[in-house]
């Protein structure tokens, strides 16, 4: 069996908030990854441990691959505990990825996660692990993935601020900034962005939510204001 046939189902998990309370923030980044995988022929589910429990071990073992989205450095300890738990339950090493881990060297990842996880620093790593090309991020809408979120969870997400992916990258190279920098800014396909906006607006209307609060970074809005 070749690699492309081996990996058909993936579960992507958001590690829990590390400061001892429930943190409601829609994981649009993970739903975008799931949507990319779906369009590339891999069934992908998202589990936000801030909102729902980890599936039982027998369910976890049904997945061919497991991923952990590390939102920032404070989540690292929780991600390590989760990686150990997944490895013990399934025998599989989960992939760890996200803004923080993508900027770490393999040696640094090894010091943190030991033999409990493997690192994904971006498209090339993910494609190598899954054995196939993954469709580009800029042209994908998260609507299909988000449509599978339970209604009570989606209501909680939409009642709070959430992020909407508009662009990434900056042509500056400021030493204090953690963004992808010293590169030309990449914008999303306008049809994908419109699809996301229309989906969440319709869901908010269906759920009786009168207003939505969306986070955009200064790079999204001020780097190239005309565009």
mmCIF file of C-alpha atoms in Angstrom:
data_model
loop_
_atom_site.group_PDB
_atom_site.id
_atom_site.type_symbol
_atom_site.label_atom_id
_atom_site.label_comp_id
_atom_site.label_asym_id
_atom_site.label_seq_id
_atom_site.Cartn_x
_atom_site.Cartn_y
_atom_site.Cartn_z
ATOM 1 C CA UNK A 1 0.000 0.000 0.000
ATOM 2 C CA UNK A 2 1.457 3.391 -0.927
ATOM 3 C CA UNK A 3 1.464 6.507 1.244
ATOM 4 C CA UNK A 4 -1.443 8.141 -0.573
ATOM 5 C CA UNK A 5 -3.660 5.123 0.151
ATOM 6 C CA UNK A 6 -2.527 4.885 3.773
ATOM 7 C CA UNK A 7 -3.818 8.180 5.110
ATOM 8 C CA UNK A 8 -7.532 8.721 4.624
ATOM 9 C CA UNK A 9 -8.723 10.161 7.960
ATOM 10 C CA UNK A 10 -7.191 12.789 10.228
ATOM 11 C CA UNK A 11 -8.225 14.376 13.517
ATOM 12 C CA UNK A 12 -6.894 17.875 14.259
ATOM 13 C CA UNK A 13 -7.005 18.922 17.912
ATOM 14 C CA UNK A 14 -6.777 22.291 19.636
ATOM 15 C CA UNK A 15 -4.932 21.902 22.934
ATOM 16 C CA UNK A 16 -6.796 23.308 25.951
ATOM 17 C CA UNK A 17 -6.247 26.809 27.260
ATOM 18 C CA UNK A 18 -3.317 26.633 29.701
ATOM 19 C CA UNK A 19 -4.579 28.990 32.428
ATOM 20 C CA UNK A 20 -7.176 26.867 34.155
ATOM 21 C CA UNK A 21 -10.382 28.152 32.584
ATOM 22 C CA UNK A 22 -12.496 27.597 29.499
ATOM 23 C CA UNK A 23 -11.398 29.799 26.602
ATOM 24 C CA UNK A 24 -13.890 30.234 23.769
ATOM 25 C CA UNK A 25 -12.166 31.151 20.520
ATOM 26 C CA UNK A 26 -13.170 29.622 17.213
ATOM 27 C CA UNK A 27 -10.231 27.628 15.771
ATOM 28 C CA UNK A 28 -10.600 28.954 12.237
ATOM 29 C CA UNK A 29 -6.985 27.964 11.520
ATOM 30 C CA UNK A 30 -7.729 24.300 12.213
ATOM 31 C CA UNK A 31 -10.938 24.381 10.183
ATOM 32 C CA UNK A 32 -8.991 25.843 7.263
ATOM 33 C CA UNK A 33 -6.471 22.992 7.521
ATOM 34 C CA UNK A 34 -9.342 20.495 7.681
ATOM 35 C CA UNK A 35 -10.937 22.055 4.610
ATOM 36 C CA UNK A 36 -7.639 21.877 2.706
ATOM 37 C CA UNK A 37 -7.307 18.197 3.586
ATOM 38 C CA UNK A 38 -10.911 17.469 2.586
ATOM 39 C CA UNK A 39 -10.327 19.042 -0.823
ATOM 40 C CA UNK A 40 -7.161 16.945 -1.148
ATOM 41 C CA UNK A 41 -8.971 13.662 -0.539
ATOM 42 C CA UNK A 42 -8.434 13.224 3.219
ATOM 43 C CA UNK A 43 -11.391 13.210 5.608
ATOM 44 C CA UNK A 44 -10.588 15.598 8.474
ATOM 45 C CA UNK A 45 -12.334 16.335 11.777
ATOM 46 C CA UNK A 46 -11.597 19.110 14.260
ATOM 47 C CA UNK A 47 -11.765 18.720 18.049
ATOM 48 C CA UNK A 48 -11.459 21.815 20.257
ATOM 49 C CA UNK A 49 -10.621 20.590 23.759
ATOM 50 C CA UNK A 50 -11.758 23.923 25.169
ATOM 51 C CA UNK A 51 -15.289 23.067 24.063
ATOM 52 C CA UNK A 52 -15.553 19.276 23.911
ATOM 53 C CA UNK A 53 -13.854 16.187 25.341
ATOM 54 C CA UNK A 54 -11.215 14.162 23.558
ATOM 55 C CA UNK A 55 -12.825 11.219 21.722
ATOM 56 C CA UNK A 56 -12.493 7.817 23.442
ATOM 57 C CA UNK A 57 -9.445 5.692 22.648
ATOM 58 C CA UNK A 58 -11.300 3.327 20.317
ATOM 59 C CA UNK A 59 -12.441 6.322 18.265
ATOM 60 C CA UNK A 60 -8.948 7.862 18.221
ATOM 61 C CA UNK A 61 -7.507 4.621 16.864
ATOM 62 C CA UNK A 62 -9.814 4.875 13.843
ATOM 63 C CA UNK A 63 -7.871 7.887 12.558
ATOM 64 C CA UNK A 64 -4.850 7.352 10.351
ATOM 65 C CA UNK A 65 -3.162 10.532 11.576
ATOM 66 C CA UNK A 66 -3.576 12.940 14.481
ATOM 67 C CA UNK A 67 -2.595 16.600 14.591
ATOM 68 C CA UNK A 68 -2.215 19.126 17.410
ATOM 69 C CA UNK A 69 -2.587 22.841 16.699
ATOM 70 C CA UNK A 70 -0.357 24.862 19.038
ATOM 71 C CA UNK A 71 -1.779 28.386 19.147
ATOM 72 C CA UNK A 72 1.149 29.963 21.022
ATOM 73 C CA UNK A 73 4.061 29.291 23.374
ATOM 74 C CA UNK A 74 1.862 29.105 26.522
ATOM 75 C CA UNK A 75 0.081 26.087 24.991
ATOM 76 C CA UNK A 76 3.291 24.074 24.682
ATOM 77 C CA UNK A 77 3.004 22.202 27.997
ATOM 78 C CA UNK A 78 -0.620 21.225 27.290
ATOM 79 C CA UNK A 79 0.363 20.133 23.781
ATOM 80 C CA UNK A 80 3.079 17.886 25.219
ATOM 81 C CA UNK A 81 0.649 16.254 27.664
ATOM 82 C CA UNK A 82 -1.805 15.731 24.820
ATOM 83 C CA UNK A 83 0.878 14.280 22.527
ATOM 84 C CA UNK A 84 1.885 11.756 25.209
ATOM 85 C CA UNK A 85 -1.745 10.780 25.763
ATOM 86 C CA UNK A 86 -2.382 10.306 22.033
ATOM 87 C CA UNK A 87 0.810 8.292 21.583
ATOM 88 C CA UNK A 88 -0.081 6.003 24.475
ATOM 89 C CA UNK A 89 -3.675 5.577 23.279
ATOM 90 C CA UNK A 90 -2.988 4.946 19.592
ATOM 91 C CA UNK A 91 0.715 4.166 19.142
ATOM 92 C CA UNK A 92 0.851 7.004 16.590
ATOM 93 C CA UNK A 93 3.012 10.119 16.823
ATOM 94 C CA UNK A 94 0.814 13.190 16.320
ATOM 95 C CA UNK A 95 1.899 16.071 14.110
ATOM 96 C CA UNK A 96 2.372 19.351 15.995
ATOM 97 C CA UNK A 97 2.014 22.571 14.046
ATOM 98 C CA UNK A 98 1.076 26.202 14.375
ATOM 99 C CA UNK A 99 2.618 29.679 14.559
ATOM 100 C CA UNK A 100 4.979 28.773 17.406
ATOM 101 C CA UNK A 101 6.175 25.301 16.458
ATOM 102 C CA UNK A 102 6.689 26.245 12.802
ATOM 103 C CA UNK A 103 9.454 28.640 13.843
ATOM 104 C CA UNK A 104 11.243 26.105 16.070
ATOM 105 C CA UNK A 105 14.125 23.973 14.863
ATOM 106 C CA UNK A 106 13.799 20.172 14.840
ATOM 107 C CA UNK A 107 16.283 20.088 17.743
ATOM 108 C CA UNK A 108 14.098 22.434 19.779
ATOM 109 C CA UNK A 109 11.000 20.379 19.017
ATOM 110 C CA UNK A 110 12.912 17.274 20.108
ATOM 111 C CA UNK A 111 13.799 18.860 23.444
ATOM 112 C CA UNK A 112 10.153 19.749 24.108
ATOM 113 C CA UNK A 113 8.298 16.736 22.697
ATOM 114 C CA UNK A 114 10.956 14.030 22.715
ATOM 115 C CA UNK A 115 9.745 10.990 20.795
ATOM 116 C CA UNK A 116 6.052 11.784 21.327
ATOM 117 C CA UNK A 117 5.374 13.937 18.241
ATOM 118 C CA UNK A 118 6.650 15.060 14.853
ATOM 119 C CA UNK A 119 6.869 18.636 13.618
ATOM 120 C CA UNK A 120 5.061 20.290 10.733
ATOM 121 C CA UNK A 121 6.633 23.599 9.728
ATOM 122 C CA UNK A 122 4.309 24.152 6.791
ATOM 123 C CA UNK A 123 3.057 22.703 3.524
ATOM 124 C CA UNK A 124 6.154 20.705 2.630
ATOM 125 C CA UNK A 125 6.235 18.830 5.942
ATOM 126 C CA UNK A 126 2.496 18.149 5.923
ATOM 127 C CA UNK A 127 2.564 16.920 2.333
ATOM 128 C CA UNK A 128 5.537 14.682 3.101
ATOM 129 C CA UNK A 129 3.773 13.083 6.084
ATOM 130 C CA UNK A 130 0.480 12.571 4.249
ATOM 131 C CA UNK A 131 2.031 11.471 0.987
ATOM 132 C CA UNK A 132 0.112 13.822 -1.303
ATOM 133 C CA UNK A 133 -0.173 17.415 -2.460
ATOM 134 C CA UNK A 134 -2.423 19.659 -0.366
ATOM 135 C CA UNK A 135 -4.435 22.420 -2.032
ATOM 136 C CA UNK A 136 -3.184 25.968 -1.295
ATOM 137 C CA UNK A 137 -4.510 27.760 1.774
ATOM 138 C CA UNK A 138 -5.473 30.987 0.006
ATOM 139 C CA UNK A 139 -8.246 29.433 -2.088
ATOM 140 C CA UNK A 140 -10.023 27.416 0.610
ATOM 141 C CA UNK A 141 -13.133 28.319 2.619
ATOM 142 C CA UNK A 142 -13.650 26.871 6.103
ATOM 143 C CA UNK A 143 -17.456 26.789 5.699
ATOM 144 C CA UNK A 144 -17.776 23.046 5.023
ATOM 145 C CA UNK A 145 -15.634 22.110 8.026
ATOM 146 C CA UNK A 146 -17.337 24.611 10.325
ATOM 147 C CA UNK A 147 -20.766 23.370 9.237
ATOM 148 C CA UNK A 148 -20.068 20.117 11.130
ATOM 149 C CA UNK A 149 -19.539 21.895 14.460
ATOM 150 C CA UNK A 150 -22.406 21.219 16.930
ATOM 151 C CA UNK A 151 -24.864 24.113 17.052
ATOM 152 C CA UNK A 152 -24.313 24.874 20.751
ATOM 153 C CA UNK A 153 -20.539 25.078 20.201
ATOM 154 C CA UNK A 154 -20.927 27.239 17.101
ATOM 155 C CA UNK A 155 -23.237 29.576 19.014
ATOM 156 C CA UNK A 156 -20.565 30.005 21.691
ATOM 157 C CA UNK A 157 -17.924 30.753 19.052
ATOM 158 C CA UNK A 158 -20.029 33.350 17.233
ATOM 159 C CA UNK A 159 -20.959 35.120 20.463
ATOM 160 C CA UNK A 160 -17.249 35.861 20.959
ATOM 161 C CA UNK A 161 -14.608 37.552 18.840
ATOM 162 C CA UNK A 162 -13.071 35.291 16.210
ATOM 163 C CA UNK A 163 -10.442 35.596 13.504
ATOM 164 C CA UNK A 164 -11.070 35.637 9.763
ATOM 165 C CA UNK A 165 -8.099 34.843 7.550
ATOM 166 C CA UNK A 166 -7.585 37.699 5.094
ATOM 167 C CA UNK A 167 -3.860 37.708 4.331
ATOM 168 C CA UNK A 168 -0.489 36.654 5.627
ATOM 169 C CA UNK A 169 3.050 37.919 5.412
ATOM 170 C CA UNK A 170 4.745 41.304 5.575
ATOM 171 C CA UNK A 171 7.385 42.907 3.374
ATOM 172 C CA UNK A 172 9.074 44.451 6.417
ATOM 173 C CA UNK A 173 11.492 42.616 8.706
ATOM 174 C CA UNK A 174 10.964 44.129 12.162
ATOM 175 C CA UNK A 175 12.918 42.204 14.797
ATOM 176 C CA UNK A 176 10.116 42.339 17.408
ATOM 177 C CA UNK A 177 7.377 40.863 15.212
ATOM 178 C CA UNK A 178 6.444 37.165 15.098
ATOM 179 C CA UNK A 179 4.590 37.387 11.772
ATOM 180 C CA UNK A 180 5.813 35.760 8.574
ATOM 181 C CA UNK A 181 7.957 38.653 7.357
ATOM 182 C CA UNK A 182 10.470 39.793 4.763
ATOM 183 C CA UNK A 183 8.093 38.493 2.093
ATOM 184 C CA UNK A 184 5.367 39.774 -0.183
ATOM 185 C CA UNK A 185 1.953 39.785 1.457
ATOM 186 C CA UNK A 186 -0.354 36.996 0.255
ATOM 187 C CA UNK A 187 -4.077 37.655 0.027
ATOM 188 C CA UNK A 188 -6.852 35.106 0.113
ATOM 189 C CA UNK A 189 -8.949 34.425 -2.924
ATOM 190 C CA UNK A 190 -11.858 36.854 -2.626
ATOM 191 C CA UNK A 191 -14.411 34.111 -3.339
ATOM 192 C CA UNK A 192 -13.131 31.984 -0.453
ATOM 193 C CA UNK A 193 -13.179 34.981 1.890
ATOM 194 C CA UNK A 194 -16.681 35.886 0.757
ATOM 195 C CA UNK A 195 -17.808 32.298 1.327
ATOM 196 C CA UNK A 196 -16.552 32.370 4.918
ATOM 197 C CA UNK A 197 -18.138 35.749 5.632
ATOM 198 C CA UNK A 198 -21.488 34.732 4.172
ATOM 199 C CA UNK A 199 -21.467 31.430 6.061
ATOM 200 C CA UNK A 200 -20.859 32.937 9.501
ATOM 201 C CA UNK A 201 -23.308 35.783 8.822
ATOM 202 C CA UNK A 202 -26.046 33.318 7.866
ATOM 203 C CA UNK A 203 -25.316 31.121 10.883
ATOM 204 C CA UNK A 204 -25.442 34.147 13.180
ATOM 205 C CA UNK A 205 -28.806 35.107 11.715
ATOM 206 C CA UNK A 206 -30.122 31.547 12.124
ATOM 207 C CA UNK A 207 -28.967 31.494 15.760
ATOM 208 C CA UNK A 208 -30.375 34.925 16.594
ATOM 209 C CA UNK A 209 -26.960 36.533 17.125
ATOM 210 C CA UNK A 210 -27.351 40.249 16.260
ATOM 211 C CA UNK A 211 -23.700 41.192 15.678
ATOM 212 C CA UNK A 212 -20.351 39.562 14.966
ATOM 213 C CA UNK A 213 -16.932 40.660 16.226
ATOM 214 C CA UNK A 214 -14.016 39.781 13.949
ATOM 215 C CA UNK A 215 -10.310 40.239 14.723
ATOM 216 C CA UNK A 216 -8.063 41.548 11.961
ATOM 217 C CA UNK A 217 -4.386 42.278 12.547
ATOM 218 C CA UNK A 218 -2.708 45.567 11.574
ATOM 219 C CA UNK A 219 -1.023 43.662 8.729
ATOM 220 C CA UNK A 220 -4.430 42.691 7.344
ATOM 221 C CA UNK A 221 -5.771 46.236 7.302
ATOM 222 C CA UNK A 222 -2.935 48.760 7.146
ATOM 223 C CA UNK A 223 -0.107 47.177 5.141
ATOM 224 C CA UNK A 224 -1.794 47.692 1.768
ATOM 225 C CA UNK A 225 -4.959 49.669 2.562
ATOM 226 C CA UNK A 226 -5.957 50.232 -1.058
ATOM 227 C CA UNK A 227 -6.172 46.486 -1.685
#
